[in-house]
Coordinates of C-alpha atoms in Angstrom, one line a residue:
X225 CA -117.2 -144.3 130.2
X226 CA -119.6 -141.4 130.5
X227 CA -122.5 -141.2 128.1
X228 CA -122.6 -137.5 127.1
X229 CA -124.1 -135.6 124.2
X230 CA -123.0 -132.5 122.3
X231 CA -124.7 -129.5 123.9
X232 CA -125.2 -131.2 127.2
X233 CA -124.4 -129.0 130.3
X234 CA -121.9 -130.7 132.7
X235 CA -120.4 -129.8 136.0
X236 CA -116.7 -130.6 136.4
X237 CA -115.0 -131.0 139.8
X238 CA -111.4 -132.1 140.4
X239 CA -109.2 -132.1 143.5
X240 CA -105.6 -131.0 143.0
X241 CA -103.7 -132.7 145.9
X242 CA -102.0 -130.2 148.2
X243 CA -103.7 -127.2 146.5
X244 CA -107.5 -126.9 146.2
X245 CA -110.7 -128.3 144.7
X246 CA -111.7 -126.7 141.4
X247 CA -115.1 -126.8 139.9
X248 CA -116.9 -125.3 136.9
X249 CA -119.9 -125.7 134.6
X250 CA -119.4 -126.1 130.9
X251 CA -121.0 -127.5 127.8
X252 CA -119.9 -130.6 125.7
X253 CA -118.8 -129.2 122.3
X254 CA -117.8 -132.4 120.5
X255 CA -117.4 -136.2 120.9
X256 CA -114.1 -137.8 120.1
X257 CA -113.2 -141.4 119.5
X258 CA -109.9 -140.9 121.5
X259 CA -109.9 -142.6 124.9
X260 CA -107.6 -140.0 126.4
X261 CA -110.0 -137.0 125.8
X262 CA -113.3 -138.4 124.6
X263 CA -115.1 -135.1 124.9
X264 CA -114.5 -131.5 123.9
X265 CA -115.6 -129.0 126.5
X266 CA -116.3 -125.3 126.0
X267 CA -114.1 -122.8 127.9
X268 CA -115.9 -122.2 131.3
X269 CA -116.9 -118.6 132.1
X270 CA -115.9 -119.0 135.8
X271 CA -113.9 -121.5 137.7
X272 CA -114.4 -121.9 141.5
X273 CA -111.4 -122.7 143.6
X274 CA -111.7 -123.9 147.2
X275 CA -108.3 -124.1 148.9
X276 CA -107.7 -127.0 151.2
X277 CA -107.5 -126.1 154.8
X278 CA -104.0 -126.1 156.2
X279 CA -104.8 -126.3 159.9
X280 CA -106.9 -128.5 162.2
X281 CA -110.2 -126.8 163.0
X282 CA -112.1 -127.3 166.3
X283 CA -115.8 -126.6 166.9
X284 CA -115.7 -124.2 169.8
X285 CA -118.1 -121.4 170.8
X286 CA -116.5 -118.3 172.2
X287 CA -117.5 -114.7 172.7
X288 CA -115.6 -112.3 170.4
X289 CA -115.4 -108.7 169.4
X290 CA -114.6 -107.5 165.9
X291 CA -113.8 -104.1 164.3
X292 CA -113.9 -103.7 160.5
X293 CA -111.4 -101.1 159.1
X294 CA -113.6 -98.1 158.3
X295 CA -116.7 -100.1 159.0
X296 CA -118.9 -101.6 161.8
X297 CA -117.7 -103.2 165.0
X298 CA -119.6 -105.4 167.3
X299 CA -120.0 -108.6 169.2
X300 CA -119.8 -112.0 167.5
X301 CA -119.6 -115.7 168.3
X302 CA -116.6 -117.8 167.3
X303 CA -118.1 -121.1 166.2
X304 CA -114.9 -122.8 165.1
X305 CA -111.2 -122.1 165.5
X306 CA -107.9 -123.1 163.8
X307 CA -104.4 -121.6 163.8
X308 CA -105.4 -120.0 160.4
X309 CA -108.7 -118.4 161.3
X310 CA -112.2 -118.6 162.8
X311 CA -115.8 -119.0 161.9
X312 CA -117.7 -116.0 163.1
X313 CA -121.5 -115.4 163.5
X314 CA -122.9 -111.9 164.0
X315 CA -125.7 -109.7 163.0
X316 CA -123.6 -107.2 161.0
X317 CA -123.3 -107.5 157.3
X318 CA -119.6 -107.8 156.3
X319 CA -118.2 -108.0 152.8
X320 CA -115.9 -110.7 151.4
X321 CA -112.4 -109.3 151.6
X322 CA -113.1 -106.9 154.5
X323 CA -110.1 -106.3 156.7
X324 CA -110.8 -106.5 160.4
X325 CA -109.4 -107.1 163.9
X326 CA -110.8 -110.0 165.9
X327 CA -110.5 -110.2 169.7
X328 CA -111.4 -113.2 171.9
X329 CA -110.1 -115.3 174.8
X330 CA -109.0 -118.9 174.0
X331 CA -109.3 -121.6 176.6
X332 CA -106.1 -123.6 177.0
X333 CA -104.1 -125.7 179.5
X334 CA -102.9 -122.6 181.4
X335 CA -106.2 -120.7 181.5
X336 CA -107.6 -118.3 179.0
X337 CA -105.3 -116.5 176.5
X338 CA -106.5 -113.2 175.1
X339 CA -105.8 -112.7 171.5
X340 CA -106.1 -109.8 169.1
X341 CA -105.6 -110.7 165.5
X342 CA -105.8 -109.0 162.1
X343 CA -107.9 -110.9 159.7
X344 CA -109.8 -110.9 156.4
X345 CA -113.3 -112.1 155.6
X346 CA -113.0 -115.0 153.1
X347 CA -116.5 -116.4 152.9
X348 CA -119.9 -114.9 153.5
X349 CA -123.2 -116.8 154.1
X350 CA -126.5 -116.5 155.9
X351 CA -126.6 -118.4 159.1
X352 CA -130.2 -118.0 160.1
X353 CA -132.6 -115.8 162.0
X354 CA -133.1 -115.0 165.7
X355 CA -136.6 -115.6 167.2
X356 CA -137.0 -111.8 166.8
X357 CA -136.3 -112.1 163.1
X358 CA -132.8 -110.6 163.0
X359 CA -130.6 -112.1 160.3
X360 CA -127.4 -113.8 161.5
X361 CA -124.5 -114.1 159.1
X362 CA -121.7 -116.6 159.1
X363 CA -118.2 -115.5 158.0
X364 CA -115.1 -117.6 157.3
X365 CA -112.3 -115.3 158.6
X366 CA -108.6 -115.9 157.8
X367 CA -105.9 -114.5 160.2
X368 CA -103.4 -112.3 158.5
X369 CA -100.0 -111.1 159.6
X370 CA -99.9 -113.2 162.8
X371 CA -96.5 -114.0 164.3
X372 CA -95.3 -117.5 165.1
X373 CA -95.9 -117.0 168.9
X374 CA -99.6 -116.2 168.3
X375 CA -99.9 -119.1 165.9
X376 CA -98.4 -121.4 168.6
X377 CA -100.8 -120.1 171.2
X378 CA -103.8 -120.8 168.9
X379 CA -102.4 -124.3 168.0
X380 CA -101.9 -125.1 171.6
X381 CA -105.5 -124.0 172.4
X382 CA -106.9 -126.0 169.4
X383 CA -104.9 -129.2 170.4
X384 CA -105.9 -128.8 174.1
X385 CA -109.5 -128.4 173.3
X386 CA -109.5 -131.4 170.9
X387 CA -108.0 -133.6 173.6
X388 CA -109.1 -132.2 177.0
X389 CA -112.2 -130.0 176.7
X390 CA -115.3 -132.0 177.6
X391 CA -117.5 -129.6 175.6
X392 CA -115.6 -130.5 172.4
X393 CA -115.0 -134.2 172.9

């Protein structure tokens, strides 16, 4: 049993199978003798939800080009790939929720496959700095509106890279 006190700040995290991991900070409001719910907790102000990944992800470095709708375009590096999206690193600052087009060539069993996919920026973080001091940003990018054929091409590339590419093994 946890030893908590009224007024104590607690962090709560729980995993809902097949859905997501939820977490929030709250305060203990009261202690109860009931074993089912021994603590009262204040309503959290915010709840963070991190969805479980649906697809296998392979660490893979590829050159890419991106174009944000009504915004910047430029070169980026793909640092991981799944049928559902990519991890991108670039110098440009992008906003969470930004709609963009990502272009790259995927290595696969029959040679490189060029893809052009609509996507949305889901996560934003700082990656680091270049020796010259330029800030690099890391973006979690989810593919949107892709057809089954494209998804199959990406899955084939992911599986091939996981099983045959010496750079990944």
